[in-house]
Amino acid sequence: MSDHYVKVKVQLEQMKSLGQDAEKEGVDAEQVPVSSPSASDSPDPSSITIPATDASSTSKPRGKSRSKPGKDDKSSSGKQISDLSLHGSVVSATAEKNLNRLGYERTLHIRGTGKILQGKSETNGNYVTIHASKNGQQARREDGFKLARKRRPVTVDTSKAKTSLEALKISIRQLKWKEFPLGRRAACDIYWHGVSFHDNENIVSGQVNKFPGMIEMLRKINMSRAVRTMQELFPEEYDFYPRSWILPEEYQQFSTQIRMVKENDATVNPTFIVKPDGGSQGDGIYLIRDPSDLKLMAGSQAKQSVVQEYIQKPLLIDKLKFDIRLYVLIKSLEPLEIYIAKEGLTRFCTEPYQEPSQKNLSHVFMHLTNYSLNVHSGNFVHSDSQSTGSKRTLSSVLYRLAAKGVDIKRVWSDIIALVIKTVIAVVPELKVYYQADIPPGKPGPTCFQILGFDILLMKNLKPVLLEVNSNPSMRIEHEQEVAPGVFEYVPSPVDEEVKVGVIRDTLRLMDPGHRKPIIAQIRAGGFEHGEEIPMEAESQERSPEEIGSLPSLCLKQVYPKYTKQFNYLRLVERIAALFIRFLGVKGNMRLGPTAFRTFIRTCKLSNSNFTMASVDILYIDITRRWSGAMPDSREAGMGLQAFVEAFFYLAGRRFKSLALKEQVVSLLELCEAQLGPQSGVEYRRSLSCSRALPRAIKAQTLCLTNPQLSSPAPLRRAASQDYRLHQRLKPRTLRANVEN
């Protein structure tokens, strides 16, 4: 008993001296962890009496001057308190008085229980009003995050930004973040690329403003194929995209259809617009009225291009044709998050519009709205006003239409629907590119991207999608001739007003400081189809000072906000989930014959009328046809678009009496039932873009999945590549769900 008495006395004296040191430094209250005493040395608290004179006899006089604590004081502040054991509620009166002078509110953390005890000490030395607080630790953690945010600004690598650099610099200054124009060796929070995901190949963390595969996916041909697939399933929902043909592979089909139209009605003479597959800024675009006018060859090679129906009756303002450049942010693929900028640009032609005829087909300033073409017209008007000139804000045009009685809410609703449906069409292929560049388990960045949607309003106010740009221009200055033959870049107020807001608010949404609560919410709740994710409130920004100095977000969330209205369209994504599941090798984008056979067997799609030999023939036929349609492809095997065609064939063969959409839904349900209920979890895990699980957690997860793997030998087998690929083809009962 005496030894323990001395021990407690010494510890309390140490606690008192620590309180005095803390008072000198002006420190806030410390957390005091409480360790549970053992049964052998835990006397009855009532039997211990500590005289106040003993406790105070070693107290040091306090001077007015403040001095820094020595090394011993610093080392004792953590070590000695962590070893302190408090038995009951009897504490030295003098020590408590010192703590009370500091305004301490004692917080006791009981190890192993996760409980927090809070209360205050009275002047008589007793610790009273102790009550449990479940959220104490969480509140302190959040306070720690807030302090860390204030201390450390977000870092942005702008070394690859290119033409968007000026708008990006302004945005970073407004946010009070830190820019690294030459990059740095240490990792940055955000990397801003000017062209593609691969502008910098050495990124293993942070966030990049480009998705892998986005450039390839939004080329004219791939875009047309993706939308055409959706038009087969949902013809009425995807009537906003003009009828298209892919050249040169569909030249005969195009010629035959046009000839039949003209034979049926001699008065019909449609016009078509031809767009090179890899063209940009209006380069290589021309109008035709007959298939014989096509320019199919570029030297000795066939030109890859898309020919579309030309919209002959567009909406006109001041007798000029115009289109809308709308900026859309894809914040993540899994879960899919889409934001639309509330403000956009309208680009006007510089020659009064007339319906196309053989005489005016070559008048590009009349028919093509591309800024890069019209800026060279003598009629192009650079204006500092947002409502005049050859480039205006979208809001100024909508205001003018509203003044004429146009239902602007209806127009906006149709535009939002067009954007969501278009993104849903391209996401399946994007996910294949994504897992190829950042396989599950490989360290890598998360991704987001700003897209430029070019939309034309018809005379009846129906929006039509012209194209989607993976790298929309973010330049906030324009080229102007200041002397004959002398050009220089001058500021463009209209561009700066729109583009700086889009970049700044994109960065705000991607702020790593407030992305974590969203991910935690998704992990905890696991948003299901049809469930809405609340929009991020302004209060989630970094600090009240920054909130006060920044305008409200110009980006509006449209998905998953409108999940219930559009989730039924995501059938091809479910097909892509099956495709990715059976790819096998990490980084692969093509399905080999063995993997295709495994898919058929696992989903039990073969029978006496459809043998495995028939499966092989189907694979060879479809793969050969798509290889001819995509001559630039370097990989052998079946890509996603070819797999979708094979899936449609299998669905039609198995459910002959149903329409195509019902056939596909039925086959999907059949395959997903065969693969087990966890296929969706595994799919989401495969799309996690970056964070590799620690090896110990992986082994633990594997053991929980299969109890037979609890011994060391099976664990070693599980580490081999063949075994992992084999396990990947089986339904999992437990997989880590890491969201993008």
mmCIF file of C-alpha atoms in Angstrom, residues 109-453:
data_model
loop_
_atom_site.group_PDB
_atom_site.id
_atom_site.type_symbol
_atom_site.label_atom_id
_atom_site.label_comp_id
_atom_site.label_asym_id
_atom_site.label_seq_id
_atom_site.Cartn_x
_atom_site.Cartn_y
_atom_site.Cartn_z
ATOM 1 C CA HIS A 109 -10.268 8.143 -23.028
ATOM 2 C CA ILE A 110 -10.765 4.605 -21.754
ATOM 3 C CA ARG A 111 -8.546 2.333 -23.814
ATOM 4 C CA GLY A 112 -10.109 -0.592 -25.583
ATOM 5 C CA THR A 113 -13.660 0.710 -25.211
ATOM 6 C CA GLY A 114 -13.737 3.670 -27.584
ATOM 7 C CA LYS A 115 -15.635 5.679 -24.929
ATOM 8 C CA ILE A 116 -14.951 9.281 -23.997
ATOM 9 C CA LEU A 117 -15.589 10.560 -20.485
ATOM 10 C CA GLN A 118 -15.922 14.294 -20.027
ATOM 11 C CA GLY A 119 -16.347 16.445 -16.958
ATOM 12 C CA LYS A 120 -14.882 19.223 -14.806
ATOM 13 C CA SER A 121 -12.972 19.182 -11.539
ATOM 14 C CA GLU A 122 -14.231 20.985 -8.462
ATOM 15 C CA THR A 123 -12.033 23.094 -6.200
ATOM 16 C CA ASN A 124 -12.089 20.382 -3.527
ATOM 17 C CA GLY A 125 -10.224 18.016 -5.840
ATOM 18 C CA ASN A 126 -13.128 15.739 -6.730
ATOM 19 C CA TYR A 127 -13.819 14.990 -10.382
ATOM 20 C CA VAL A 128 -17.570 15.225 -10.919
ATOM 21 C CA THR A 129 -20.264 15.372 -13.591
ATOM 22 C CA ILE A 130 -18.659 12.634 -15.647
ATOM 23 C CA HIS A 131 -20.824 11.618 -18.590
ATOM 24 C CA ALA A 132 -20.269 9.630 -21.758
ATOM 25 C CA SER A 133 -19.857 11.378 -25.099
ATOM 26 C CA LYS A 134 -19.967 9.170 -28.160
ATOM 27 C CA ASN A 135 -19.077 11.922 -30.600
ATOM 28 C CA GLY A 136 -16.173 13.452 -28.676
ATOM 29 C CA GLN A 137 -13.457 11.617 -30.570
ATOM 30 C CA GLN A 138 -15.137 12.262 -33.903
ATOM 31 C CA ALA A 139 -15.505 15.978 -33.100
ATOM 32 C CA ARG A 140 -11.807 16.235 -32.242
ATOM 33 C CA ARG A 141 -10.881 14.438 -35.423
ATOM 34 C CA GLU A 142 -12.990 16.855 -37.458
ATOM 35 C CA ASP A 143 -11.401 19.796 -35.623
ATOM 36 C CA GLY A 144 -8.010 18.336 -36.468
ATOM 37 C CA PHE A 145 -8.976 18.130 -40.142
ATOM 38 C CA LYS A 146 -10.063 21.784 -40.079
ATOM 39 C CA LEU A 147 -6.789 22.863 -38.528
ATOM 40 C CA ALA A 148 -4.834 20.820 -41.060
ATOM 41 C CA ARG A 149 -6.783 22.429 -43.868
ATOM 42 C CA LYS A 150 -5.968 25.905 -42.648
ATOM 43 C CA ARG A 151 -2.302 25.111 -42.226
ATOM 44 C CA ARG A 152 -1.734 23.352 -45.541
ATOM 45 C CA PRO A 153 -3.080 24.769 -48.805
ATOM 46 C CA VAL A 154 -4.045 22.466 -51.640
ATOM 47 C CA THR A 155 -1.172 21.984 -54.109
ATOM 48 C CA VAL A 156 -1.758 22.046 -57.872
ATOM 49 C CA ASP A 157 0.780 20.954 -60.509
ATOM 50 C CA THR A 158 0.225 23.198 -63.552
ATOM 51 C CA SER A 159 3.334 22.208 -65.521
ATOM 52 C CA LYS A 160 1.229 20.451 -68.209
ATOM 53 C CA ALA A 161 -1.733 22.854 -68.291
ATOM 54 C CA LYS A 162 -0.910 24.431 -71.700
ATOM 55 C CA THR A 163 -3.671 26.694 -73.089
ATOM 56 C CA SER A 164 -5.784 26.573 -69.905
ATOM 57 C CA LEU A 165 -2.892 27.927 -67.811
ATOM 58 C CA GLU A 166 -4.059 31.544 -67.446
ATOM 59 C CA ALA A 167 -7.584 30.642 -66.323
ATOM 60 C CA LEU A 168 -6.123 28.021 -64.002
ATOM 61 C CA LYS A 169 -3.717 30.529 -62.413
ATOM 62 C CA ILE A 170 -6.570 32.953 -61.717
ATOM 63 C CA SER A 171 -8.645 30.159 -60.179
ATOM 64 C CA ILE A 172 -5.797 29.036 -57.904
ATOM 65 C CA ARG A 173 -5.220 32.612 -56.717
ATOM 66 C CA GLN A 174 -8.924 33.053 -55.934
ATOM 67 C CA LEU A 175 -8.917 29.826 -53.911
ATOM 68 C CA LYS A 176 -5.645 30.782 -52.158
ATOM 69 C CA TRP A 177 -4.126 27.442 -53.098
ATOM 70 C CA LYS A 178 -0.494 26.782 -53.993
ATOM 71 C CA GLU A 179 0.627 26.428 -57.606
ATOM 72 C CA PHE A 180 3.670 24.516 -58.831
ATOM 73 C CA PRO A 181 4.197 25.742 -62.417
ATOM 74 C CA LEU A 182 7.284 23.555 -62.910
ATOM 75 C CA GLY A 183 6.001 20.561 -60.985
ATOM 76 C CA ARG A 184 7.779 19.142 -57.960
ATOM 77 C CA ARG A 185 9.266 15.882 -56.757
ATOM 78 C CA ALA A 186 6.810 15.461 -53.908
ATOM 79 C CA ALA A 187 3.256 14.515 -54.834
ATOM 80 C CA CYS A 188 0.702 17.265 -55.459
ATOM 81 C CA ASP A 189 -2.970 17.093 -54.579
ATOM 82 C CA ILE A 190 -4.165 17.928 -58.108
ATOM 83 C CA TYR A 191 -2.469 17.570 -61.509
ATOM 84 C CA TRP A 192 -3.866 19.688 -64.333
ATOM 85 C CA HIS A 193 -3.157 18.255 -67.783
ATOM 86 C CA GLY A 194 -3.698 20.089 -71.040
ATOM 87 C CA VAL A 195 -4.284 17.129 -73.376
ATOM 88 C CA SER A 196 -4.627 13.660 -71.894
ATOM 89 C CA PHE A 197 -4.247 11.491 -68.827
ATOM 90 C CA HIS A 198 -0.831 10.398 -70.079
ATOM 91 C CA ASP A 199 0.705 13.893 -70.147
ATOM 92 C CA ASN A 200 2.536 12.813 -66.997
ATOM 93 C CA GLU A 201 3.193 9.081 -66.635
ATOM 94 C CA ASN A 202 4.687 9.185 -63.138
ATOM 95 C CA ILE A 203 1.618 10.031 -61.040
ATOM 96 C CA VAL A 204 0.768 7.482 -58.343
ATOM 97 C CA SER A 205 -1.512 9.575 -56.120
ATOM 98 C CA GLY A 206 -3.607 12.727 -56.069
ATOM 99 C CA GLN A 207 -6.157 13.696 -58.703
ATOM 100 C CA VAL A 208 -5.790 14.229 -62.455
ATOM 101 C CA ASN A 209 -8.178 16.308 -64.569
ATOM 102 C CA LYS A 210 -8.256 13.715 -67.380
ATOM 103 C CA PHE A 211 -9.690 10.225 -67.640
ATOM 104 C CA PRO A 212 -7.685 7.584 -69.478
ATOM 105 C CA GLY A 213 -9.364 6.784 -72.788
ATOM 106 C CA MET A 214 -11.528 9.912 -72.928
ATOM 107 C CA ILE A 215 -9.857 11.232 -76.099
ATOM 108 C CA GLU A 216 -10.327 7.895 -77.867
ATOM 109 C CA MET A 217 -13.901 7.491 -76.647
ATOM 110 C CA LEU A 218 -15.046 10.931 -77.845
ATOM 111 C CA ARG A 219 -13.609 10.636 -81.342
ATOM 112 C CA LYS A 220 -16.380 10.938 -83.898
ATOM 113 C CA ILE A 221 -16.563 7.234 -84.823
ATOM 114 C CA ASN A 222 -16.483 5.797 -81.293
ATOM 115 C CA MET A 223 -18.983 8.373 -80.126
ATOM 116 C CA SER A 224 -21.357 7.509 -82.965
ATOM 117 C CA ARG A 225 -21.066 3.797 -82.232
ATOM 118 C CA ALA A 226 -21.779 4.294 -78.530
ATOM 119 C CA VAL A 227 -24.871 6.415 -79.197
ATOM 120 C CA ARG A 228 -26.026 4.039 -81.933
ATOM 121 C CA THR A 229 -25.947 1.154 -79.446
ATOM 122 C CA MET A 230 -28.157 3.153 -77.106
ATOM 123 C CA GLN A 231 -30.463 4.060 -80.005
ATOM 124 C CA GLU A 232 -30.999 0.343 -80.633
ATOM 125 C CA LEU A 233 -32.118 -0.136 -77.029
ATOM 126 C CA PHE A 234 -33.860 3.211 -76.465
ATOM 127 C CA PRO A 235 -34.699 4.783 -79.841
ATOM 128 C CA GLU A 236 -37.010 7.472 -78.460
ATOM 129 C CA GLU A 237 -34.673 8.577 -75.655
ATOM 130 C CA TYR A 238 -31.689 8.997 -78.005
ATOM 131 C CA ASP A 239 -33.358 10.837 -80.879
ATOM 132 C CA PHE A 240 -31.267 13.953 -80.081
ATOM 133 C CA TYR A 241 -28.312 12.609 -82.090
ATOM 134 C CA PRO A 242 -28.482 12.917 -85.906
ATOM 135 C CA ARG A 243 -28.517 9.737 -87.961
ATOM 136 C CA SER A 244 -24.912 8.823 -88.743
ATOM 137 C CA TRP A 245 -22.862 6.528 -90.966
ATOM 138 C CA ILE A 246 -19.251 5.489 -90.419
ATOM 139 C CA LEU A 247 -16.967 5.770 -93.422
ATOM 140 C CA PRO A 248 -15.539 4.008 -95.298
ATOM 141 C CA GLU A 249 -16.995 0.770 -93.862
ATOM 142 C CA GLU A 250 -20.639 1.869 -94.233
ATOM 143 C CA TYR A 251 -20.294 3.699 -97.533
ATOM 144 C CA GLN A 252 -22.405 1.182 -99.472
ATOM 145 C CA GLN A 253 -25.126 1.266 -96.837
ATOM 146 C CA PHE A 254 -25.143 5.068 -96.884
ATOM 147 C CA SER A 255 -25.314 5.238 -100.685
ATOM 148 C CA THR A 256 -28.124 2.696 -100.866
ATOM 149 C CA GLN A 257 -30.275 4.433 -98.255
ATOM 150 C CA ILE A 258 -29.903 7.878 -99.866
ATOM 151 C CA ARG A 259 -30.725 6.509 -103.307
ATOM 152 C CA MET A 260 -33.871 4.826 -101.966
ATOM 153 C CA VAL A 261 -35.003 8.062 -100.261
ATOM 154 C CA LYS A 262 -34.639 10.034 -103.483
ATOM 155 C CA GLU A 263 -36.417 7.350 -105.517
ATOM 156 C CA ASN A 264 -39.393 7.361 -103.146
ATOM 157 C CA ASP A 265 -39.722 11.160 -103.203
ATOM 158 C CA ALA A 266 -37.981 13.146 -105.921
ATOM 159 C CA THR A 267 -38.582 16.432 -104.088
ATOM 160 C CA VAL A 268 -36.497 15.313 -101.117
ATOM 161 C CA ASN A 269 -32.884 16.351 -101.423
ATOM 162 C CA PRO A 270 -31.263 16.019 -97.958
ATOM 163 C CA THR A 271 -27.965 17.599 -96.990
ATOM 164 C CA PHE A 272 -25.226 15.818 -95.034
ATOM 165 C CA ILE A 273 -22.226 17.013 -93.089
ATOM 166 C CA VAL A 274 -18.954 15.059 -93.148
ATOM 167 C CA LYS A 275 -16.641 15.169 -90.101
ATOM 168 C CA PRO A 276 -13.158 13.580 -89.988
ATOM 169 C CA ASP A 277 -12.803 11.092 -87.145
ATOM 170 C CA GLY A 278 -9.879 12.862 -85.500
ATOM 171 C CA GLY A 279 -10.737 16.389 -86.631
ATOM 172 C CA SER A 280 -11.030 19.402 -84.355
ATOM 173 C CA GLN A 281 -11.742 23.139 -84.599
ATOM 174 C CA GLY A 282 -13.760 22.634 -87.784
ATOM 175 C CA ASP A 283 -10.817 21.208 -89.697
ATOM 176 C CA GLY A 284 -11.846 19.023 -92.637
ATOM 177 C CA ILE A 285 -15.633 19.488 -92.238
ATOM 178 C CA TYR A 286 -17.690 19.919 -95.420
ATOM 179 C CA LEU A 287 -21.283 19.572 -96.676
ATOM 180 C CA ILE A 288 -22.560 17.241 -99.416
ATOM 181 C CA ARG A 289 -25.893 16.445 -101.070
ATOM 182 C CA ASP A 290 -24.904 13.260 -102.867
ATOM 183 C CA PRO A 291 -22.737 10.263 -101.848
ATOM 184 C CA SER A 292 -20.619 10.785 -104.953
ATOM 185 C CA ASP A 293 -19.321 14.024 -103.422
ATOM 186 C CA LEU A 294 -17.600 12.178 -100.593
ATOM 187 C CA LYS A 295 -13.830 12.467 -100.337
ATOM 188 C CA LEU A 296 -13.071 8.939 -99.261
ATOM 189 C CA MET A 297 -9.345 8.854 -99.869
ATOM 190 C CA ALA A 298 -6.484 10.808 -98.304
ATOM 191 C CA GLY A 299 -3.611 9.944 -100.565
ATOM 192 C CA SER A 300 -3.401 6.163 -100.659
ATOM 193 C CA GLN A 301 -5.335 5.646 -97.399
ATOM 194 C CA ALA A 302 -9.070 5.658 -96.766
ATOM 195 C CA LYS A 303 -10.321 8.580 -94.677
ATOM 196 C CA GLN A 304 -11.940 7.602 -91.408
ATOM 197 C CA SER A 305 -14.918 9.915 -90.932
ATOM 198 C CA VAL A 306 -18.563 10.211 -89.934
ATOM 199 C CA VAL A 307 -21.319 11.523 -92.186
ATOM 200 C CA GLN A 308 -24.453 12.878 -90.487
ATOM 201 C CA GLU A 309 -27.766 14.387 -91.438
ATOM 202 C CA TYR A 310 -27.493 18.170 -91.537
ATOM 203 C CA ILE A 311 -29.987 20.128 -89.396
ATOM 204 C CA GLN A 312 -31.573 22.397 -91.986
ATOM 205 C CA LYS A 313 -33.891 24.393 -89.688
ATOM 206 C CA PRO A 314 -31.856 25.714 -86.741
ATOM 207 C CA LEU A 315 -32.991 28.426 -84.349
ATOM 208 C CA LEU A 316 -31.724 31.826 -85.517
ATOM 209 C CA ILE A 317 -30.884 35.007 -83.622
ATOM 210 C CA ASP A 318 -30.289 38.154 -85.667
ATOM 211 C CA LYS A 319 -30.660 35.884 -88.726
ATOM 212 C CA LEU A 320 -27.502 34.040 -87.678
ATOM 213 C CA LYS A 321 -27.052 30.365 -86.878
ATOM 214 C CA PHE A 322 -25.434 29.647 -83.492
ATOM 215 C CA ASP A 323 -24.580 26.744 -81.220
ATOM 216 C CA ILE A 324 -24.097 26.341 -77.459
ATOM 217 C CA ARG A 325 -20.828 25.363 -75.798
ATOM 218 C CA LEU A 326 -21.812 23.832 -72.461
ATOM 219 C CA TYR A 327 -19.211 22.720 -69.912
ATOM 220 C CA VAL A 328 -19.861 19.445 -68.133
ATOM 221 C CA LEU A 329 -17.817 17.996 -65.265
ATOM 222 C CA ILE A 330 -17.586 14.247 -64.765
ATOM 223 C CA LYS A 331 -16.492 14.164 -61.149
ATOM 224 C CA SER A 332 -16.197 10.372 -60.934
ATOM 225 C CA LEU A 333 -17.212 7.207 -62.759
ATOM 226 C CA GLU A 334 -18.029 5.073 -59.729
ATOM 227 C CA PRO A 335 -20.319 6.364 -58.426
ATOM 228 C CA LEU A 336 -21.227 8.340 -61.534
ATOM 229 C CA GLU A 337 -21.336 12.068 -60.726
ATOM 230 C CA ILE A 338 -22.142 14.687 -63.379
ATOM 231 C CA TYR A 339 -22.218 18.467 -62.996
ATOM 232 C CA ILE A 340 -23.360 21.041 -65.574
ATOM 233 C CA ALA A 341 -22.148 24.636 -65.656
ATOM 234 C CA LYS A 342 -24.998 27.106 -65.232
ATOM 235 C CA GLU A 343 -23.255 29.472 -67.632
ATOM 236 C CA GLY A 344 -21.932 28.645 -71.079
ATOM 237 C CA LEU A 345 -20.995 30.227 -74.392
ATOM 238 C CA THR A 346 -22.889 30.739 -77.641
ATOM 239 C CA ARG A 347 -20.838 30.912 -80.854
ATOM 240 C CA PHE A 348 -22.419 32.666 -83.829
ATOM 241 C CA CYS A 349 -21.854 32.299 -87.524
ATOM 242 C CA THR A 350 -20.729 35.455 -89.291
ATOM 243 C CA GLU A 351 -22.886 35.209 -92.432
ATOM 244 C CA PRO A 352 -26.737 35.293 -92.459
ATOM 245 C CA TYR A 353 -28.177 31.790 -92.634
ATOM 246 C CA GLN A 354 -29.892 30.305 -95.676
ATOM 247 C CA GLU A 355 -31.058 26.748 -96.091
ATOM 248 C CA PRO A 356 -28.375 24.691 -97.838
ATOM 249 C CA SER A 357 -28.360 24.623 -101.623
ATOM 250 C CA GLN A 358 -25.838 23.605 -104.191
ATOM 251 C CA LYS A 359 -24.700 27.235 -104.407
ATOM 252 C CA ASN A 360 -23.980 27.854 -100.723
ATOM 253 C CA LEU A 361 -22.725 24.449 -99.548
ATOM 254 C CA SER A 362 -19.176 25.780 -99.410
ATOM 255 C CA HIS A 363 -20.056 28.859 -97.318
ATOM 256 C CA VAL A 364 -18.494 27.776 -94.053
ATOM 257 C CA PHE A 365 -19.230 31.104 -92.304
ATOM 258 C CA MET A 366 -22.942 30.463 -92.899
ATOM 259 C CA HIS A 367 -23.224 26.789 -91.934
ATOM 260 C CA LEU A 368 -20.434 26.070 -89.435
ATOM 261 C CA THR A 369 -20.480 27.650 -85.986
ATOM 262 C CA ASN A 370 -16.892 26.742 -85.033
ATOM 263 C CA TYR A 371 -15.164 29.720 -83.417
ATOM 264 C CA SER A 372 -11.797 28.719 -84.902
ATOM 265 C CA LEU A 373 -13.306 29.143 -88.404
ATOM 266 C CA ASN A 374 -15.464 32.236 -87.934
ATOM 267 C CA VAL A 375 -12.750 34.193 -86.129
ATOM 268 C CA HIS A 376 -11.038 34.568 -89.517
ATOM 269 C CA SER A 377 -14.142 36.120 -91.069
ATOM 270 C CA GLY A 378 -14.150 39.851 -91.695
ATOM 271 C CA ASN A 379 -17.595 40.011 -90.052
ATOM 272 C CA PHE A 380 -16.450 38.505 -86.750
ATOM 273 C CA VAL A 381 -17.170 40.888 -83.857
ATOM 274 C CA HIS A 382 -15.068 40.841 -80.681
ATOM 275 C CA SER A 383 -17.147 42.435 -77.961
ATOM 276 C CA ASP A 384 -16.559 43.164 -74.282
ATOM 277 C CA SER A 385 -20.305 42.855 -73.756
ATOM 278 C CA GLN A 386 -21.770 39.467 -72.829
ATOM 279 C CA SER A 387 -24.894 39.987 -74.940
ATOM 280 C CA THR A 388 -23.442 41.211 -78.240
ATOM 281 C CA GLY A 389 -20.783 40.139 -80.697
ATOM 282 C CA SER A 390 -19.964 36.800 -82.302
ATOM 283 C CA LYS A 391 -19.403 35.091 -78.935
ATOM 284 C CA ARG A 392 -21.899 35.668 -76.112
ATOM 285 C CA THR A 393 -22.842 34.120 -72.805
ATOM 286 C CA LEU A 394 -25.556 31.480 -72.774
ATOM 287 C CA SER A 395 -27.546 33.363 -70.134
ATOM 288 C CA SER A 396 -27.793 36.454 -72.362
ATOM 289 C CA VAL A 397 -29.227 34.366 -75.207
ATOM 290 C CA LEU A 398 -31.685 32.567 -72.917
ATOM 291 C CA TYR A 399 -32.796 35.898 -71.469
ATOM 292 C CA ARG A 400 -33.473 37.157 -74.967
ATOM 293 C CA LEU A 401 -35.468 34.021 -75.807
ATOM 294 C CA ALA A 402 -37.439 34.304 -72.564
ATOM 295 C CA ALA A 403 -38.375 37.858 -73.513
ATOM 296 C CA LYS A 404 -39.974 36.367 -76.635
ATOM 297 C CA GLY A 405 -42.054 33.931 -74.585
ATOM 298 C CA VAL A 406 -39.838 30.839 -74.835
ATOM 299 C CA ASP A 407 -40.156 28.352 -71.945
ATOM 300 C CA ILE A 408 -36.525 28.448 -70.775
ATOM 301 C CA LYS A 409 -37.086 25.889 -68.012
ATOM 302 C CA ARG A 410 -38.226 23.383 -70.605
ATOM 303 C CA VAL A 411 -35.175 24.095 -72.765
ATOM 304 C CA TRP A 412 -32.844 23.617 -69.787
ATOM 305 C CA SER A 413 -34.607 20.402 -68.821
ATOM 306 C CA ASP A 414 -34.123 18.993 -72.332
ATOM 307 C CA ILE A 415 -30.449 20.005 -72.335
ATOM 308 C CA ILE A 416 -29.841 18.343 -68.961
ATOM 309 C CA ALA A 417 -31.488 15.141 -70.209
ATOM 310 C CA LEU A 418 -29.322 15.215 -73.353
ATOM 311 C CA VAL A 419 -26.133 15.571 -71.278
ATOM 312 C CA ILE A 420 -26.981 12.758 -68.855
ATOM 313 C CA LYS A 421 -27.982 10.363 -71.639
ATOM 314 C CA THR A 422 -24.811 11.127 -73.605
ATOM 315 C CA VAL A 423 -22.547 10.494 -70.607
ATOM 316 C CA ILE A 424 -24.380 7.244 -69.859
ATOM 317 C CA ALA A 425 -23.667 6.165 -73.445
ATOM 318 C CA VAL A 426 -19.884 6.692 -73.216
ATOM 319 C CA VAL A 427 -19.268 5.557 -69.620
ATOM 320 C CA PRO A 428 -19.140 1.775 -70.323
ATOM 321 C CA GLU A 429 -16.174 2.071 -72.695
ATOM 322 C CA LEU A 430 -14.523 4.595 -70.362
ATOM 323 C CA LYS A 431 -14.604 2.050 -67.552
ATOM 324 C CA VAL A 432 -12.783 -0.466 -69.742
ATOM 325 C CA TYR A 433 -10.054 2.080 -70.508
ATOM 326 C CA TYR A 434 -9.954 2.993 -66.836
ATOM 327 C CA GLN A 435 -9.260 -0.487 -65.492
ATOM 328 C CA ALA A 436 -6.646 -1.003 -68.208
ATOM 329 C CA ASP A 437 -4.609 2.070 -67.205
ATOM 330 C CA ILE A 438 -5.185 1.835 -63.456
ATOM 331 C CA PRO A 439 -5.811 -1.844 -62.629
ATOM 332 C CA PRO A 440 -7.326 -2.700 -59.237
ATOM 333 C CA GLY A 441 -4.651 -2.758 -56.566
ATOM 334 C CA LYS A 442 -2.203 -0.584 -58.498
ATOM 335 C CA PRO A 443 -1.408 2.810 -56.959
ATOM 336 C CA GLY A 444 -2.649 5.636 -59.101
ATOM 337 C CA PRO A 445 -4.578 8.888 -59.117
ATOM 338 C CA THR A 446 -8.304 9.472 -59.092
ATOM 339 C CA CYS A 447 -9.713 11.243 -62.137
ATOM 340 C CA PHE A 448 -12.174 13.938 -63.161
ATOM 341 C CA GLN A 449 -12.660 15.834 -66.409
ATOM 342 C CA ILE A 450 -14.337 18.881 -67.924
ATOM 343 C CA LEU A 451 -16.017 18.163 -71.269
ATOM 344 C CA GLY A 452 -17.316 20.594 -73.878
ATOM 345 C CA PHE A 453 -20.765 19.745 -75.247
#
